[in-house]
Structures are given as C-alpha cells and as structure tokens.
Amino acid sequence: MIQTVPTRPFDGQKPGTSGLRKKVSVFRQPNYSENFIQSVFDVAKAAKGSTLVIGGDGRFHNRTVIQQAIRMAAANGYGEVLVGQGGILSTPAASHVIRKFGASGGLILSASHNPGGPDADFGIKYNIANGGPAPETVTEAIYARTREINRWMTVDTPDIDLDTLGTVEVGGMAVKVIDPVADYASLMESLFDFAAIRAAVADGFTMAFDAMSAVTGPYAIEILENRLGFPKGTVRSGVPLEDFGGHHPDPNMVHAKALFDLMMGPDAPDFGAASDGDGDRNLIIGKGRFITPSDSLAMLAANAHLAPGYAGGLKGIARSMPTSAAADRVADAMGVPCHETPTGWKFFGNLLDAGMATICGEESAGTGSDHVREKDGLWAVLLWLNILAVRGVSADTLAREHWARFGRNYYARHDYEGIETACADALMAELKTNLAPLPGAAFGPLTVATADSFSYTDPVDGSVSTNQGIRILFEGGSRVVFRLSGTGTEGATLRVYLERFEPADGDLDEETSAMLADLIAAADRIAGIARHTGRSAPDVVT
Ligand code: G16
C-alpha cells in the first residue's frame, strides 16, 4: 500500500560538487533524507518498472537510508532495485552496475573522503543512466524541487535483510541483493594484463595497499590478493568500518601518513597505494617517490597502451582546470585533444559518452577512463601495476623518464579549511574584481601573463558553467588557481593550486616546496589570503 507523507521543504538541500553532503545529524531529521530522495525521483521521472541501483560506502547511517530508499523506490514505481550486499557498493562499482544492467540511475550514499560516524558526515548523490554523476541541469532541478516539495511516498514494509544475497519483494518491486565485488572485479580483469602482474608478483614485486577502513577493502582483497597473488596482508585496513576507524578516509600524504612514511622509509615495498571512503580516489607512491595526481594522469596516459583495454590508444585526455598541464604535454605528443573542464567528475561524462576522451583525471586524486563514468581508485592502481609489470621499471624510474621527455610540472595544493563563508566569499569577490590590471604585473621573478575567471562551455551540449575558479597564468607556464571547495560541510575551504613548469632540460629533481616558494608568495599578495582569513599558513598541503 503506497503511503503519501506530507512534508515541508528544508533550507539548503543544494547538491554540491558531488551530491548532497551534510552532517549525519542533519540527515537524521525527520523527512530530511526522504525529501531529497523524493526530489530526485520527481526529477528523474524514471519509466514505470525501471531499475534503480542503490549502494554506499558503508559509513554510519548507510543502512538506514538504504532501507528508506528501497521503500520509496517501490512507492515511486520502480520495478527493480539492485543493492550491494551489506549496503556496500563503491562509487565506481555502482557506476559499472548501472551501466551493465541498464538501470535508469542509482543512489550512491557516501560523503566520499569526509569522515564518518554519528558526529561526522553523510551524503546522497544521484547518478544517471550512463553511470555518471547527474549533470548540473539535473542537480539544479533536484534543488529546485527540494524547495517546493510537499509530500514523499513510501510503502509500509519491514526492512529487508541486506546481508543475504538473493531477491526479495518490497511493495510489489523486486529487490536483488547482489555481490558488490564480482561484476567490478571481472571488469578490471577484462581491462588489464593480470598475467603480467601475476608474473611480476611471482618474481618478488611487493606492494602495500591502504583501504583506510573504507569501501575498497573487499574489492582490493579480491583483486590484489585473491586474483593477482599478492600475499595476504598486502591490503591494510581492509574491513569497511562505519567510522573508518576514526580517520579521514582521504588518500593523501596527510591522512594516509602511515603508508607515506612506510614508502619513504627503509622497509618500503616496491609500490604503495590507497583509496578513499567510496573508492573513487587514489594515492600512488613508489618506493621513495610520491606521484602527484596530476603527474599520475600524465604518466598513465603516456603508457596506457600497455594495458589490453587501451591497446588501441586514446581518443583524448580530459583534466579539470586546477589539475596541472602535465597531461596536456602528453596529449600534444600523441596528437590527441586535451580537454579542460571545471572541477567535478560530472563534467567528463559528456566527453566520455561522445568518444572525445578516453582517460580523465583531477588533481584531487581522481583518475579514470571510459570503462565507467566515475573516477576509479583501484582502476588507477591496477593500470599503474600493469604498466610497471610490462615495462619492468620502478615508479621512480618511470617518473624520471617521463619528466626527462615532457618536462616537469611541480605542483601543490594549499587548503585553508573551515574559514568563515563570508570571508571566503569576500576574498573571491575581491580577486575577481581586481583581475583586469594583473597582466604585466610582476611578483618577484614572476610576471602575470593572463588572469581570468574560468568558464566552461560543454562542447557536446553547449551548456555553460561560470565562476569555476580564478586562474592566474605567469609567463613561462607557471600558474596559481584559487577556488572554493564544493564538498565541505563546515564553513568554507579555500583551495590554492600552485604549479611551476620546468622544461625537460631544466631542474627536474628539486624539492617541490622550494620550487614553488615564489608562487606561494605571489598567491598571498594577489589574493590577500592572510588579510581575509587571518591565517598565515594553510591547514593542509597536498
Ligand atoms: C568530488 C568530485 C570530484 C572533485 C572533488 C572536488 O570528489 O567527485 O570530481 O574533484 O569533489 O572537491 P572540492 O570541490 O572539495 O575541491 P569526491 O571524491 O568528494 O566525490
């Protein structure tokens, strides 16, 4: 029996860079999650009998919202729900399941790399039938709907058993509890040279993978240990926990410090990697060599043909605007286009669907390809393993050879977290108004070449996205970008992206912080960071 529950709109249910992300306490308010899910269904208008995929990263509150969403899907006319066993589906696995089974879309419950637990963060995002995050037109429509919603629909049925594989019925709709790992693991096996990696492992190649007590644990254990033959224990923190063991499941040098220290120390294995809360981000560290996400994109693109899934070459490369231009040089050398999009994986969807790009990447540790429509942490790790196994070199050697051919883009991101929203907005507004006189101005040894606020026109559907960050380009190819994060849940986060290009015959083996010192000083002078935020140093440097 369908029930219609009266409700009233909440303020601020606006999806950010990656869905609706708020504190758990916010999601726990009566009607809150239901309002958002109903708004998604009202906008998606899936044909009666459609399939919906539901899964999440296993964080606190995951199971509660999954049960709510299943009942609401039944009341809203869906014919079938595919849900990962235990409520688990990594973001890339969900994308694959949506595509493989022709679903009309999916609800992915995650706040990605944000911490989890009763006092931490939760999130809901909607992915469309191509498996990718809903584009801005859809998220704007969902937001508009949340502001006028007056009812949500459900059925009066008990919770289902999420832990047992098989099919049950909820209000006349079939709910299939599926193995969250199997389809994804087979997809990986179809793309990569597992035999070459297995041979390298048999030859003594070692690695450490930190699943950060988040969703990738079961995927990494199945693929790395069971299928590729890495010894048990290669996957660390491999059991998904509701609070990620109290840590931030953010695979960077700060939050994956134990792995970082291991890889820089005397007992380092040959290769180190980590993934985030929902399995779409990656961290790549060779023995004694951290690989920046921007470099990783460029190095993977340059060598992707060594993996069977990419043996035919690349149709194009795409990167988000703040990501370094290292990939552009690879695209140039290959004679393929390199597209520059705003931050957010959703902007790659059209390029991938139209066959204009094969590999995409972002400075925020996301890399992926046209195999799904999300960034994919384990995919990046496996492509690295495939390339190293076939080439028989270390990650450090591969990086040095890459720079010696293409030059090196020294890169860092400085984050100022939890600043007052009004201060952050004032900083960005002032920066934007002061752009015109910047070209020609000197900041120490740096001279500004161009300065603008980044706008993007989607080459496929012509949609325009404005205010996507401030770019200051200096003569010689160095750059500073300023942008406010779209994924935080407290105050505002200012991101300052710093990039210095050294040509192939330049200084390729220097300390990044020293190489970026002039840019850091210029960034503060241009934006008045200390003046606006009262901070003299960033909270996080990655
Ligand atoms: C999300 C998007 C990414 C994007 C990132 C930016 O990541 O999916 O495509 O690069 O946000 O974050 P911010 O706006 O904070 O800079 P995730 O992993 O949180 O889904």
Tab-separated table of C-alpha atoms and ligand atoms in Angstrom, residues 17-18 21 111-114 125 276 278 280-281 320 343-346 362-364 374-375 413 483-488 495 497, ligand 1:
chain	number	residue	atom	x	y	z
A	17	THR	CA	30.418	19.175	-6.308
A	18	SER	CA	29.351	15.629	-5.571
A	21	ARG	CA	26.728	16.304	1.717
A	111	ALA	CA	30.406	11.594	1.747
A	112	SER	CA	33.467	10.339	-0.089
A	113	HIS	CA	36.721	11.169	1.702
A	114	ASN	CA	34.961	13.064	4.538
A	125	LYS	CA	24.280	11.505	-4.785
A	276	ASP	CA	39.217	6.832	-0.207
A	278	ASP	CA	33.849	5.425	-1.512
A	280	ASP	CA	36.894	6.625	-6.369
A	281	ARG	CA	40.106	8.415	-5.367
A	320	SER	CA	39.855	19.516	-14.519
A	343	THR	CA	36.176	20.628	-11.145
A	344	GLY	CA	33.744	17.728	-10.726
A	345	TRP	CA	33.654	14.360	-12.428
A	346	LYS	CA	30.222	15.113	-13.893
A	362	GLU	CA	41.776	15.545	-11.423
A	363	GLU	CA	44.325	16.973	-9.018
A	364	SER	CA	42.055	15.815	-6.178
A	374	GLU	CA	33.158	7.837	-12.262
A	375	LYS	CA	36.732	8.198	-11.178
A	413	ARG	CA	47.597	22.417	-3.324
A	483	ARG	CA	38.778	28.101	-5.879
A	484	LEU	CA	36.315	27.399	-3.073
A	485	SER	CA	35.663	23.741	-2.320
A	486	GLY	CA	32.240	22.334	-3.120
A	487	THR	CA	32.450	19.310	-0.831
A	488	GLY	CA	32.961	20.629	2.693
A	495	ARG	CA	41.969	25.873	-2.265
A	497	TYR	CA	46.605	25.350	-6.562
B	1	G16	C1	34.231	15.419	-5.675
B	1	G16	C2	34.062	15.239	-7.135
B	1	G16	C3	35.401	15.399	-7.812
B	1	G16	C4	36.002	16.732	-7.472
B	1	G16	C5	36.033	16.929	-5.990
B	1	G16	C6	36.382	18.363	-5.710
B	1	G16	O1	35.079	14.417	-5.201
B	1	G16	O2	33.538	13.956	-7.411
B	1	G16	O3	35.229	15.221	-9.170
B	1	G16	O4	37.307	16.848	-7.940
B	1	G16	O5	34.771	16.683	-5.433
B	1	G16	O6	36.261	18.634	-4.389
B	1	G16	P1	36.270	20.124	-3.903
B	1	G16	O7	35.069	20.809	-4.511
B	1	G16	O8	36.231	19.981	-2.419
B	1	G16	O9	37.564	20.712	-4.387
B	1	G16	P2	34.581	13.331	-4.177
B	1	G16	O10	35.695	12.334	-4.129
B	1	G16	O11	34.386	14.115	-2.911
B	1	G16	O12	33.305	12.798	-4.736
